[in-house]
PDB file of C-alpha atoms in Angstrom:
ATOM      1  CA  UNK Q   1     169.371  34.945 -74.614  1.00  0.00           C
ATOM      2  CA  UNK Q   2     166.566  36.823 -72.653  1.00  0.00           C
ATOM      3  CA  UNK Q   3     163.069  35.680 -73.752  1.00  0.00           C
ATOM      4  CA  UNK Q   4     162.231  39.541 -74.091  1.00  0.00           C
ATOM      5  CA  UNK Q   5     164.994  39.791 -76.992  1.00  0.00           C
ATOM      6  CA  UNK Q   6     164.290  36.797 -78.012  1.00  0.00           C
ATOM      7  CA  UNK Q   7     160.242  37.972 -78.642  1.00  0.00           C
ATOM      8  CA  UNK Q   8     161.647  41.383 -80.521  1.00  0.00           C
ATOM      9  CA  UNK Q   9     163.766  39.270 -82.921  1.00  0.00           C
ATOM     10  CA  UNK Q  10     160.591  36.981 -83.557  1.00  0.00           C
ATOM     11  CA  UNK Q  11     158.349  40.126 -83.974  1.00  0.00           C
ATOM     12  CA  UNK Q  12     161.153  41.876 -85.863  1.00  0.00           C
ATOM     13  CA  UNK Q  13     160.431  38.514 -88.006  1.00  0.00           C
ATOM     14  CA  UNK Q  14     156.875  38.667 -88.731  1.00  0.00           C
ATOM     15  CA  UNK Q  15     156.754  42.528 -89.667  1.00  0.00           C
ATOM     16  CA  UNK Q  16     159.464  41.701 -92.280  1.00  0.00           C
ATOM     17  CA  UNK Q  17     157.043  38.724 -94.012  1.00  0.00           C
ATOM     18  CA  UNK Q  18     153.987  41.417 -93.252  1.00  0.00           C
ATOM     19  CA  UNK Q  19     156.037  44.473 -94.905  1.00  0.00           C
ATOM     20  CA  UNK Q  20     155.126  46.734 -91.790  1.00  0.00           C
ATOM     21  CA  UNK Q  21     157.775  48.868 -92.478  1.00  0.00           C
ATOM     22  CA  UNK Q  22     156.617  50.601 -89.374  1.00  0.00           C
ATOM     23  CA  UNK Q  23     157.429  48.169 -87.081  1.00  0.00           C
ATOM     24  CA  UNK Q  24     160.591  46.608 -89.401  1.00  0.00           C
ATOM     25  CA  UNK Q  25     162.592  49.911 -88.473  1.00  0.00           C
ATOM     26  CA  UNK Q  26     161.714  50.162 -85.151  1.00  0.00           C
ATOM     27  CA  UNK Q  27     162.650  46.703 -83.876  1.00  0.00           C
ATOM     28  CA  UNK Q  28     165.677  47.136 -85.614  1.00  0.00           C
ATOM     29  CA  UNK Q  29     166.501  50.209 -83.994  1.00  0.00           C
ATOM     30  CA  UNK Q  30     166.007  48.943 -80.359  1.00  0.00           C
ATOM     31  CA  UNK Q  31     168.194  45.672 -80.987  1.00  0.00           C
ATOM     32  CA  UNK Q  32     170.970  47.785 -82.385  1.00  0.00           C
ATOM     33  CA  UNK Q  33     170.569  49.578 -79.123  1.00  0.00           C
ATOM     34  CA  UNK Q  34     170.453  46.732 -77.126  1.00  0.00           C
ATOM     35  CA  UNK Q  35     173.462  45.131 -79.290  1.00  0.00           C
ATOM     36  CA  UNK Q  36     175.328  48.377 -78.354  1.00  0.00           C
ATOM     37  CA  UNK Q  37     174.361  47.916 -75.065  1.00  0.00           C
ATOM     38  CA  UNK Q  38     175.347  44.632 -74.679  1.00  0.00           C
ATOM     39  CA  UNK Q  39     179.332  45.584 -76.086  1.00  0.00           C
ATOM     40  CA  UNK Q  40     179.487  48.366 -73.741  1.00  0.00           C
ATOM     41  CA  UNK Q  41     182.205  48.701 -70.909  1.00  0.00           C
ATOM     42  CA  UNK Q  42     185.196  46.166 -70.833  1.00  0.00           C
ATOM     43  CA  UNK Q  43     183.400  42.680 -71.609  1.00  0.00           C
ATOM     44  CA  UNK Q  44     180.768  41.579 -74.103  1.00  0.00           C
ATOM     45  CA  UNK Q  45     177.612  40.005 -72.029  1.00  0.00           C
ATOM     46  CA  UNK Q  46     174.026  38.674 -72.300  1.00  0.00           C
ATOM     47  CA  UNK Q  47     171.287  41.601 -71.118  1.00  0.00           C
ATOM     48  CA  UNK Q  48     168.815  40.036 -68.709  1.00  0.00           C
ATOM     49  CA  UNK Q  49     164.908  40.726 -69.452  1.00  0.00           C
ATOM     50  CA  UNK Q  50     164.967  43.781 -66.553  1.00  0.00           C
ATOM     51  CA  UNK Q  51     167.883  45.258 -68.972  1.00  0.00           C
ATOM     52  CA  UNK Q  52     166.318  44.761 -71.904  1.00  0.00           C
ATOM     53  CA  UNK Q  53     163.369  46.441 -70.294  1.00  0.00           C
ATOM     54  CA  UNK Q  54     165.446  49.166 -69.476  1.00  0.00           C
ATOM     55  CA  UNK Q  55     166.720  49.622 -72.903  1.00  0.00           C
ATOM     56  CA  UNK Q  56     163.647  50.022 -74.335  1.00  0.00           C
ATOM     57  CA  UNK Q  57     162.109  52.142 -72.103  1.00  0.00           C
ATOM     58  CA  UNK Q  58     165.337  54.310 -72.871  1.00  0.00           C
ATOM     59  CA  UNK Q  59     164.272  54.581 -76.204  1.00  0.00           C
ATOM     60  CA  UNK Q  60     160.753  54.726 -75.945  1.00  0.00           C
ATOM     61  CA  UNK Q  61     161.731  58.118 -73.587  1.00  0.00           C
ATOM     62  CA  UNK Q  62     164.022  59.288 -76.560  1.00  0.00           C
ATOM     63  CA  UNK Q  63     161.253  59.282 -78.970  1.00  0.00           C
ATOM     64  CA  UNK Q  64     158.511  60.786 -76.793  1.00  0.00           C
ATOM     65  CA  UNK Q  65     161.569  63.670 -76.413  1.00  0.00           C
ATOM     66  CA  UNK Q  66     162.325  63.498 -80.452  1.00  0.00           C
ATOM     67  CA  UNK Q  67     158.081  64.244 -81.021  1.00  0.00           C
ATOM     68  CA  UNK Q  68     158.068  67.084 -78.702  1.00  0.00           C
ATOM     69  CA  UNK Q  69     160.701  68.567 -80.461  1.00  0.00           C
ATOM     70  CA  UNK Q  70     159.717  67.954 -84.115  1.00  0.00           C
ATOM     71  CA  UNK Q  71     155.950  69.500 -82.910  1.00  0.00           C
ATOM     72  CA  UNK Q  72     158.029  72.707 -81.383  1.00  0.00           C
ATOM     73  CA  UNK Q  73     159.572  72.699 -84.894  1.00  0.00           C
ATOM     74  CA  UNK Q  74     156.829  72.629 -86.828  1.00  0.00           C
ATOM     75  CA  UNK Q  75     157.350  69.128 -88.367  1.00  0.00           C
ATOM     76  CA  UNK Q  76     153.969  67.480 -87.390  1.00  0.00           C
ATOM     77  CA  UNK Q  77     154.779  64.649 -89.788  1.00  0.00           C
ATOM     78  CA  UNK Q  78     158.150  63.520 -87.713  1.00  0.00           C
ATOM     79  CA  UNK Q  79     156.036  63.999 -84.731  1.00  0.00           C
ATOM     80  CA  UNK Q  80     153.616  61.670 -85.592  1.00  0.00           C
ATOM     81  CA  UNK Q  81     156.500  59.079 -86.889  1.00  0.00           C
ATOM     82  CA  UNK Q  82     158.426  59.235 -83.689  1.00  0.00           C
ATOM     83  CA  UNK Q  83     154.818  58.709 -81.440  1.00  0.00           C
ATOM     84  CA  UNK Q  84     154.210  56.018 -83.678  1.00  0.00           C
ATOM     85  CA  UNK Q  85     157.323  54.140 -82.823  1.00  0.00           C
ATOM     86  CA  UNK Q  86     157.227  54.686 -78.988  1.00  0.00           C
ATOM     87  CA  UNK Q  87     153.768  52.650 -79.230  1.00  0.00           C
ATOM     88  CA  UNK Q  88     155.368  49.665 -81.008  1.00  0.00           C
ATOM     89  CA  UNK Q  89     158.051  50.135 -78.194  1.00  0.00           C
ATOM     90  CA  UNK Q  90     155.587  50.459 -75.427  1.00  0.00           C
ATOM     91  CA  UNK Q  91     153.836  46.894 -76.767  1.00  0.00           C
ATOM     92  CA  UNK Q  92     157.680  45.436 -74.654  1.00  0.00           C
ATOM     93  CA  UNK Q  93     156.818  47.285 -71.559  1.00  0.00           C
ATOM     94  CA  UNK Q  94     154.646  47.228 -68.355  1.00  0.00           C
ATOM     95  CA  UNK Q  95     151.335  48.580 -68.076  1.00  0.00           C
ATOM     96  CA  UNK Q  96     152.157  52.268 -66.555  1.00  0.00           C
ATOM     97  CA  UNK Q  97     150.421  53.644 -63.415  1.00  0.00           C
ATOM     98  CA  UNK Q  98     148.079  55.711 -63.201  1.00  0.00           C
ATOM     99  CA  UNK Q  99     148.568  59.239 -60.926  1.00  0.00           C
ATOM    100  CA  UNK Q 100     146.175  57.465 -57.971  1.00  0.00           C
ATOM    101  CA  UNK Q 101     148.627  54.465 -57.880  1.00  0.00           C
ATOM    102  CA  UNK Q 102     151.976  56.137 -58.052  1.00  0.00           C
ATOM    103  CA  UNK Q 103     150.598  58.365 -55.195  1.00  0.00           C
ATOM    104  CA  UNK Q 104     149.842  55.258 -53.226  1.00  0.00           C
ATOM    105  CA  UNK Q 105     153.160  53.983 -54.037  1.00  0.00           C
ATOM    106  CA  UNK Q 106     154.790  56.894 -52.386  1.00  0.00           C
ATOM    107  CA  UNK Q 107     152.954  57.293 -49.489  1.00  0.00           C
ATOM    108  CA  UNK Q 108     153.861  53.569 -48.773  1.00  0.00           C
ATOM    109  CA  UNK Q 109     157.528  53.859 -49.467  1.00  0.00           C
ATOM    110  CA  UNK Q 110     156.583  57.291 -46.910  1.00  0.00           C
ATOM    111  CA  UNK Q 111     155.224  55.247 -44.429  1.00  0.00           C
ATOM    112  CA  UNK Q 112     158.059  51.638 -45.096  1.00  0.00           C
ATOM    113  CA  UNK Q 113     160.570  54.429 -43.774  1.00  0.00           C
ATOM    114  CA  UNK Q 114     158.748  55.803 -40.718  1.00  0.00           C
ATOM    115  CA  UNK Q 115     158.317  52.283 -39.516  1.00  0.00           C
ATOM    116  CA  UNK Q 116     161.825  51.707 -40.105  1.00  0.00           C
ATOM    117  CA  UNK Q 117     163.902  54.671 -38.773  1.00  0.00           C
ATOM    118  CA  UNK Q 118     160.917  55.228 -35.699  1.00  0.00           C
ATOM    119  CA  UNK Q 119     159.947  59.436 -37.129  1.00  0.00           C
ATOM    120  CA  UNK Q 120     158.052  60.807 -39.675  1.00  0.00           C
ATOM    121  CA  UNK Q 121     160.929  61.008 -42.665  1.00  0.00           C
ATOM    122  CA  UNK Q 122     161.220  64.712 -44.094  1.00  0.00           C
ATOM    123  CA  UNK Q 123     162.870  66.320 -47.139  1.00  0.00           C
ATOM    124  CA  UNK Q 124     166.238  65.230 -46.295  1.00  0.00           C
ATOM    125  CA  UNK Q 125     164.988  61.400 -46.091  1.00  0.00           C
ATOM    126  CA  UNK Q 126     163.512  61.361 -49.647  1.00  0.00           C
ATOM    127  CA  UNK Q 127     166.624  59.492 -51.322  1.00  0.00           C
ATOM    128  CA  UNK Q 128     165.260  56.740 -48.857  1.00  0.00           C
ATOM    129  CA  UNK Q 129     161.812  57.135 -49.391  1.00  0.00           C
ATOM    130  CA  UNK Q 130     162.806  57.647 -53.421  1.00  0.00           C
ATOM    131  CA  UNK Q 131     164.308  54.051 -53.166  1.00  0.00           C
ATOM    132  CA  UNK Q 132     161.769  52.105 -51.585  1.00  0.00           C
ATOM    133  CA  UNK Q 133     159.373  53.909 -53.798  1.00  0.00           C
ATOM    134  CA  UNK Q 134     160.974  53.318 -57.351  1.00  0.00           C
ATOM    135  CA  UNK Q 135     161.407  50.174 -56.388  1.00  0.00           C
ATOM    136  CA  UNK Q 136     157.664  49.369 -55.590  1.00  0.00           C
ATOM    137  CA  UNK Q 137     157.153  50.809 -59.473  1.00  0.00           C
ATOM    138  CA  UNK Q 138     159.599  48.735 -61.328  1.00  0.00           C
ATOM    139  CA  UNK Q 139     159.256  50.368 -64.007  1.00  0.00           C
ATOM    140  CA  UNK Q 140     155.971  51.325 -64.534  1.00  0.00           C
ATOM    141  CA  UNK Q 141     155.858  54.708 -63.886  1.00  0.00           C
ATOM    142  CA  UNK Q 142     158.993  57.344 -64.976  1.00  0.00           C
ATOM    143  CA  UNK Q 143     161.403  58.816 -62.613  1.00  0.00           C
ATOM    144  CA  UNK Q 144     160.024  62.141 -62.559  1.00  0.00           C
ATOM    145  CA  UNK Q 145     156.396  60.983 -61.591  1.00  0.00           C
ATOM    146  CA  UNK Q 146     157.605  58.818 -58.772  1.00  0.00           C
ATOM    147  CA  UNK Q 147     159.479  62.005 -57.056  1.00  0.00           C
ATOM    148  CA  UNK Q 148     156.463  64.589 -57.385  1.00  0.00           C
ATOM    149  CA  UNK Q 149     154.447  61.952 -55.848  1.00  0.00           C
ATOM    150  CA  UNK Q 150     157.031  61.469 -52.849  1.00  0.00           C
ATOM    151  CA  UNK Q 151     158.052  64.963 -52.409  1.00  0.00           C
ATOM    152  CA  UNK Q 152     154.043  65.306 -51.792  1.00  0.00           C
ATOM    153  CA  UNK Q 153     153.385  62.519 -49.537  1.00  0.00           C
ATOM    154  CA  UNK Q 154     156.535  63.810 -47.730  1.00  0.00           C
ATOM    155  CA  UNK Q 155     155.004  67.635 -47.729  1.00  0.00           C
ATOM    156  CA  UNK Q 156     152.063  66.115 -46.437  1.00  0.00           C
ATOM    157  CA  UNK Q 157     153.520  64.197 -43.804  1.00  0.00           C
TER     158      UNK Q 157
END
């Protein structure tokens, strides 16, 4: 079992004996995702830590999306609820970025595939540059981020 799942089951643990009902649901929501996740496709497996990750991260996304929508609808109160759980989540994940170091990232991965292909890489090199670049983040800064900050390094360039 990863150690990651392993610490979400233990935590999942300790809110139950503190009654942090808060936390309880929450935990219990991203192992049933991770369960599902696990029994997906043709063969039952073991998630590694960088899946588990990935999971969460998932679901830390859905609820940032879930508050949006509740504030659009006027439901402050689910908003809050849904913000609330995608801090517990975020506890399970890397520090994020900040705008400085993503754009450093990208002008890097910018740079990483100059040196390789010999000329300044342009818009139609980005799924290279995109690559090198989201994997320099590992997943601490979203997809989105990570492209704005290429396509300007590349508009730069």
């Amino acid at each position: 079992m990863s150690t990651l799942k392993e610490q979400l089951r233990a935590d999942l643990t300790t809110a139950m004996k503190a009654r942090d009902e808060l936390v309880r649901t929450t935990l219990r929501s991203v192992l049933t995702s991770i369960g599902n996740a696990e029994v997906a496709g043709d063969t039952a497996r073991e998630l590694s830590d960088d899946e588990v990750r990935a999971v969460i991260t998932k679901e830390t996304k859905r609820r940032a999306e879930s508050a949006q929508a509740f504030a659009d609808g006027g439901r402050p109160e689910s908003a809050d609820r849904e913000r609330a759980e995608g801090e517990v989540l975020a506890r399970y994940l890397p520090t994020q970025l900040d705008d400085d170091e993503v754009a450093a990232l990208a002008t890097a991965a910018v740079a990483e595939v100059e040196s390789e292909t010999g000329e300044k890489p342009g818009m139609k090199q980005m799924g290279q540059v995109m690559k090198k670049a989201n994997a320099a983040a590992a997943g601490r800064a979203e997809g989105g981020r990570v492209a704005a900050a290429v396509k300007k390094a590349l508009a730069a360039g």
